[in-house]
PDB file of C-alpha atoms and ligand atoms in Angstrom:
ATOM      1  CA  MET A   1      97.415 111.317 121.527  1.00  0.00           C
ATOM      2  CA  ILE A   2      94.394 113.430 122.290  1.00  0.00           C
ATOM      3  CA  ARG A   3      94.410 116.438 119.995  1.00  0.00           C
ATOM      4  CA  THR A   4      92.824 119.850 120.408  1.00  0.00           C
ATOM      5  CA  ILE A   5      89.482 120.138 118.631  1.00  0.00           C
ATOM      6  CA  LEU A   6      89.185 123.368 116.672  1.00  0.00           C
ATOM      7  CA  THR A   7      86.002 125.302 117.267  1.00  0.00           C
ATOM      8  CA  TYR A   8      83.902 127.777 115.304  1.00  0.00           C
ATOM      9  CA  PRO A   9      84.878 130.274 113.912  1.00  0.00           C
ATOM     10  CA  ASN A  10      88.363 128.803 113.298  1.00  0.00           C
ATOM     11  CA  PRO A  11      89.029 129.416 109.566  1.00  0.00           C
ATOM     12  CA  LEU A  12      90.478 125.903 109.061  1.00  0.00           C
ATOM     13  CA  LEU A  13      86.972 124.505 109.583  1.00  0.00           C
ATOM     14  CA  LYS A  14      85.874 126.302 106.388  1.00  0.00           C
ATOM     15  CA  LYS A  15      88.608 124.769 104.225  1.00  0.00           C
ATOM     16  CA  LYS A  16      88.192 121.897 101.794  1.00  0.00           C
ATOM     17  CA  SER A  17      90.277 118.826 102.669  1.00  0.00           C
ATOM     18  CA  ALA A  18      92.496 116.980 100.195  1.00  0.00           C
ATOM     19  CA  PRO A  19      92.190 113.278  99.358  1.00  0.00           C
ATOM     20  CA  VAL A  20      94.644 110.861 100.963  1.00  0.00           C
ATOM     21  CA  THR A  21      96.827 109.635  98.098  1.00  0.00           C
ATOM     22  CA  VAL A  22      98.926 107.083 100.002  1.00  0.00           C
ATOM     23  CA  ILE A  23      98.071 105.463 103.319  1.00  0.00           C
ATOM     24  CA  THR A  24     101.208 105.679 105.423  1.00  0.00           C
ATOM     25  CA  GLU A  25     102.235 105.289 109.048  1.00  0.00           C
ATOM     26  CA  ALA A  26     101.370 108.990 109.400  1.00  0.00           C
ATOM     27  CA  THR A  27      97.795 108.207 108.258  1.00  0.00           C
ATOM     28  CA  ARG A  28      97.554 105.427 110.852  1.00  0.00           C
ATOM     29  CA  GLU A  29      98.825 107.778 113.537  1.00  0.00           C
ATOM     30  CA  LEU A  30      96.317 110.432 112.459  1.00  0.00           C
ATOM     31  CA  VAL A  31      93.471 107.911 112.726  1.00  0.00           C
ATOM     32  CA  ARG A  32      94.673 106.708 116.146  1.00  0.00           C
ATOM     33  CA  ASP A  33      94.710 110.303 117.388  1.00  0.00           C
ATOM     34  CA  MET A  34      91.280 111.032 115.899  1.00  0.00           C
ATOM     35  CA  VAL A  35      89.746 107.939 117.518  1.00  0.00           C
ATOM     36  CA  GLU A  36      91.277 108.785 120.888  1.00  0.00           C
ATOM     37  CA  THR A  37      90.139 112.401 120.599  1.00  0.00           C
ATOM     38  CA  MET A  38      86.589 111.394 119.585  1.00  0.00           C
ATOM     39  CA  TYR A  39      86.145 108.946 122.479  1.00  0.00           C
ATOM     40  CA  ASP A  40      87.673 111.389 124.940  1.00  0.00           C
ATOM     41  CA  ALA A  41      85.381 114.269 123.944  1.00  0.00           C
ATOM     42  CA  PRO A  42      83.105 112.196 123.823  1.00  0.00           C
ATOM     43  CA  GLY A  43      81.556 112.423 120.377  1.00  0.00           C
ATOM     44  CA  VAL A  44      79.972 110.116 117.797  1.00  0.00           C
ATOM     45  CA  GLY A  45      82.167 111.308 114.939  1.00  0.00           C
ATOM     46  CA  LEU A  46      85.205 113.356 114.061  1.00  0.00           C
ATOM     47  CA  ALA A  47      86.704 114.606 110.813  1.00  0.00           C
ATOM     48  CA  ALA A  48      90.429 115.299 110.368  1.00  0.00           C
ATOM     49  CA  PRO A  49      89.983 119.047 109.707  1.00  0.00           C
ATOM     50  CA  GLN A  50      88.478 119.351 113.196  1.00  0.00           C
ATOM     51  CA  ILE A  51      91.964 118.712 114.566  1.00  0.00           C
ATOM     52  CA  GLY A  52      93.521 120.951 111.935  1.00  0.00           C
ATOM     53  CA  VAL A  53      94.523 118.257 109.419  1.00  0.00           C
ATOM     54  CA  LEU A  54      93.055 119.009 105.990  1.00  0.00           C
ATOM     55  CA  GLN A  55      92.814 115.395 104.795  1.00  0.00           C
ATOM     56  CA  ARG A  56      89.740 113.410 103.846  1.00  0.00           C
ATOM     57  CA  VAL A  57      89.595 111.125 106.872  1.00  0.00           C
ATOM     58  CA  ILE A  58      86.625 110.584 109.191  1.00  0.00           C
ATOM     59  CA  VAL A  59      85.927 108.357 112.177  1.00  0.00           C
ATOM     60  CA  ILE A  60      82.455 107.496 113.467  1.00  0.00           C
ATOM     61  CA  ASP A  61      81.088 105.465 116.363  1.00  0.00           C
ATOM     62  CA  ILE A  62      77.406 105.919 117.108  1.00  0.00           C
ATOM     63  CA  SER A  63      77.171 102.952 119.496  1.00  0.00           C
ATOM     64  CA  GLY A  64      77.290 105.083 122.653  1.00  0.00           C
ATOM     65  CA  LYS A  65      78.565 104.310 126.140  1.00  0.00           C
ATOM     66  CA  ASN A  66      76.508 101.220 126.922  1.00  0.00           C
ATOM     67  CA  GLU A  67      77.260  99.157 123.860  1.00  0.00           C
ATOM     68  CA  PRO A  68      80.427  97.656 122.440  1.00  0.00           C
ATOM     69  CA  PRO A  69      82.216 100.154 120.207  1.00  0.00           C
ATOM     70  CA  GLU A  70      81.488  99.996 116.485  1.00  0.00           C
ATOM     71  CA  LEU A  71      84.266 102.060 115.060  1.00  0.00           C
ATOM     72  CA  ILE A  72      84.143 103.171 111.434  1.00  0.00           C
ATOM     73  CA  VAL A  73      87.286 104.579 109.813  1.00  0.00           C
ATOM     74  CA  ALA A  74      86.632 106.030 106.363  1.00  0.00           C
ATOM     75  CA  ILE A  75      89.352 107.467 104.130  1.00  0.00           C
ATOM     76  CA  ASN A  76      88.290 109.522 101.085  1.00  0.00           C
ATOM     77  CA  PRO A  77      84.605 108.819 101.778  1.00  0.00           C
ATOM     78  CA  VAL A  78      82.094 109.479  99.000  1.00  0.00           C
ATOM     79  CA  ILE A  79      78.303 109.367  99.158  1.00  0.00           C
ATOM     80  CA  VAL A  80      77.356 107.363  96.080  1.00  0.00           C
ATOM     81  CA  HIS A  81      73.613 107.243  96.754  1.00  0.00           C
ATOM     82  CA  ALA A  82      71.263 109.184  99.006  1.00  0.00           C
ATOM     83  CA  GLU A  83      67.532 108.989  99.562  1.00  0.00           C
ATOM     84  CA  GLY A  84      64.727 109.956 101.877  1.00  0.00           C
ATOM     85  CA  GLU A  85      64.560 112.841 104.290  1.00  0.00           C
ATOM     86  CA  ALA A  86      65.589 113.216 107.901  1.00  0.00           C
ATOM     87  CA  TYR A  87      65.275 116.195 110.224  1.00  0.00           C
ATOM     88  CA  GLU A  88      67.074 115.425 113.471  1.00  0.00           C
ATOM     89  CA  GLU A  89      68.865 117.483 116.078  1.00  0.00           C
ATOM     90  CA  GLU A  90      72.616 117.692 115.529  1.00  0.00           C
ATOM     91  CA  GLY A  91      75.527 119.009 117.472  1.00  0.00           C
ATOM     92  CA  CYS A  92      79.223 119.156 116.709  1.00  0.00           C
ATOM     93  CA  LEU A  93      82.381 119.041 118.800  1.00  0.00           C
ATOM     94  CA  SER A  94      83.526 122.099 116.827  1.00  0.00           C
ATOM     95  CA  VAL A  95      80.342 124.007 117.678  1.00  0.00           C
ATOM     96  CA  PRO A  96      80.084 123.623 121.461  1.00  0.00           C
ATOM     97  CA  ASP A  97      76.909 124.451 123.369  1.00  0.00           C
ATOM     98  CA  TYR A  98      74.677 124.576 120.318  1.00  0.00           C
ATOM     99  CA  ALA A  99      72.320 122.101 118.682  1.00  0.00           C
ATOM    100  CA  ALA A 100      69.730 122.412 115.927  1.00  0.00           C
ATOM    101  CA  ASN A 101      67.647 120.300 113.601  1.00  0.00           C
ATOM    102  CA  VAL A 102      69.157 119.795 110.161  1.00  0.00           C
ATOM    103  CA  LYS A 103      67.626 118.499 106.921  1.00  0.00           C
ATOM    104  CA  ARG A 104      69.509 115.442 105.711  1.00  0.00           C
ATOM    105  CA  HIS A 105      68.961 112.326 103.683  1.00  0.00           C
ATOM    106  CA  ALA A 106      67.546 109.432 105.712  1.00  0.00           C
ATOM    107  CA  ALA A 107      69.726 106.802 104.031  1.00  0.00           C
ATOM    108  CA  VAL A 108      73.058 106.942 102.226  1.00  0.00           C
ATOM    109  CA  ILE A 109      75.475 104.524 100.618  1.00  0.00           C
ATOM    110  CA  VAL A 110      79.056 105.508 101.335  1.00  0.00           C
ATOM    111  CA  LYS A 111      82.191 104.159  99.715  1.00  0.00           C
ATOM    112  CA  ALA A 112      85.618 104.741 101.246  1.00  0.00           C
ATOM    113  CA  LEU A 113      88.970 103.122 101.887  1.00  0.00           C
ATOM    114  CA  ASP A 114      89.820 101.527 105.196  1.00  0.00           C
ATOM    115  CA  LEU A 115      93.235 101.796 106.847  1.00  0.00           C
ATOM    116  CA  ASP A 116      94.525  98.874 104.755  1.00  0.00           C
ATOM    117  CA  GLY A 117      93.530 100.664 101.555  1.00  0.00           C
ATOM    118  CA  ALA A 118      90.662  98.242 100.887  1.00  0.00           C
ATOM    119  CA  GLU A 119      87.420  99.636  99.492  1.00  0.00           C
ATOM    120  CA  ARG A 120      84.521  99.492 101.916  1.00  0.00           C
ATOM    121  CA  THR A 121      80.827 100.189 101.399  1.00  0.00           C
ATOM    122  CA  TRP A 122      78.342 101.143 104.098  1.00  0.00           C
ATOM    123  CA  HIS A 123      74.560 101.149 103.697  1.00  0.00           C
ATOM    124  CA  ALA A 124      73.724 103.627 106.409  1.00  0.00           C
ATOM    125  CA  GLU A 125      70.350 104.636 107.790  1.00  0.00           C
ATOM    126  CA  GLU A 126      69.058 106.961 110.465  1.00  0.00           C
ATOM    127  CA  LEU A 127      71.700 108.148 112.942  1.00  0.00           C
ATOM    128  CA  LEU A 128      74.577 106.534 111.044  1.00  0.00           C
ATOM    129  CA  ALA A 129      73.438 108.097 107.756  1.00  0.00           C
ATOM    130  CA  ILE A 130      73.276 111.492 109.429  1.00  0.00           C
ATOM    131  CA  ALA A 131      76.724 111.000 110.985  1.00  0.00           C
ATOM    132  CA  PHE A 132      78.253 110.178 107.591  1.00  0.00           C
ATOM    133  CA  GLN A 133      76.675 113.265 105.998  1.00  0.00           C
ATOM    134  CA  HIS A 134      77.763 115.484 108.902  1.00  0.00           C
ATOM    135  CA  GLU A 135      81.377 114.236 108.879  1.00  0.00           C
ATOM    136  CA  ILE A 136      81.728 114.282 105.079  1.00  0.00           C
ATOM    137  CA  ASP A 137      80.448 117.885 105.162  1.00  0.00           C
ATOM    138  CA  HIS A 138      83.437 118.739 107.378  1.00  0.00           C
ATOM    139  CA  LEU A 139      85.745 117.609 104.551  1.00  0.00           C
ATOM    140  CA  GLU A 140      84.091 120.239 102.352  1.00  0.00           C
ATOM    141  CA  GLY A 141      84.450 122.952 104.982  1.00  0.00           C
ATOM    142  CA  ILE A 142      80.751 122.815 105.828  1.00  0.00           C
ATOM    143  CA  LEU A 143      79.416 122.887 109.398  1.00  0.00           C
ATOM    144  CA  PHE A 144      75.903 121.819 110.359  1.00  0.00           C
ATOM    145  CA  VAL A 145      75.057 125.438 111.160  1.00  0.00           C
ATOM    146  CA  ASP A 146      75.666 126.243 107.475  1.00  0.00           C
ATOM    147  CA  HIS A 147      72.507 124.248 106.697  1.00  0.00           C
ATOM    148  CA  LEU A 148      70.284 126.399 108.905  1.00  0.00           C
ATOM    149  CA  SER A 149      67.897 129.024 107.596  1.00  0.00           C
ATOM    150  CA  ALA A 150      69.311 132.553 107.410  1.00  0.00           C
ATOM    151  CA  LEU A 151      67.341 133.574 110.485  1.00  0.00           C
ATOM    152  CA  LYS A 152      68.427 130.608 112.604  1.00  0.00           C
ATOM    153  CA  ARG A 153      72.024 131.041 111.483  1.00  0.00           C
ATOM    154  CA  GLU A 154      71.952 134.677 112.506  1.00  0.00           C
ATOM    155  CA  ILE A 155      70.670 133.746 115.960  1.00  0.00           C
ATOM    156  CA  PHE A 156      73.473 131.178 116.232  1.00  0.00           C
ATOM    157  CA  GLN A 157      76.129 133.677 115.136  1.00  0.00           C
ATOM    158  CA  ARG A 158      74.886 136.245 117.636  1.00  0.00           C
ATOM    159  CA  LYS A 159      75.063 133.616 120.412  1.00  0.00           C
ATOM    160  CA  ALA A 160      78.582 132.592 119.343  1.00  0.00           C
ATOM    161  CA  ARG A 161      79.800 136.194 119.305  1.00  0.00           C
ATOM    162  CA  LYS A 162      78.341 136.766 122.754  1.00  0.00           C
ATOM    163  CA  ALA A 163      79.994 133.599 124.114  1.00  0.00           C
ATOM    164  CA  ALA A 164      83.337 134.700 122.614  1.00  0.00           C
ATOM    165  CA  GLU A 165      83.032 138.125 124.229  1.00  0.00           C
ATOM    166  CA  GLU A 166      82.225 136.585 127.616  1.00  0.00           C
ATOM    167  CA  LYS A 167      85.349 134.456 127.406  1.00  0.00           C
ATOM    168  CA  ARG A 168      87.545 137.504 126.904  1.00  0.00           C
TER     169      ARG A 168
HETATM  170 NI1   NI B 201      80.932 118.035 113.456  1.00  0.00          NI
END
């Protein structure tokens, strides 16, 4: 089922998500919905809090339209190693109509559980490394705009307020 993606400044996006303690049929259904919602949007990643579920679950697929899908499902993901620097433009399904460059690590090693509860490790670089960092941030209640300089963030907030007023 395609779920509604919460957008800034929804307060749920600022909340910290809880670890998944047991993988159940409800977890599998959550992941199915997240995958469907991500591909429908379309986006390259989605974290459970973006659909209002405060659990540490992320899905990522950076392969794009023209390639076969390379779906990653990561439950309770943890960055166990990070190195290098990246500064690429990011957007977010929860922050529509806005993009900005964000400082990230260029490479990360991520450990997580898959849907069968097996431990998985990813050695991610470039776009995939950035996607992992972006999605794991969501589990901490952090949006990419929170990484911007005070000045840039203020410009973003002003834009967002204006867009909200125009919608009214
Ligand atoms: Ni995002």
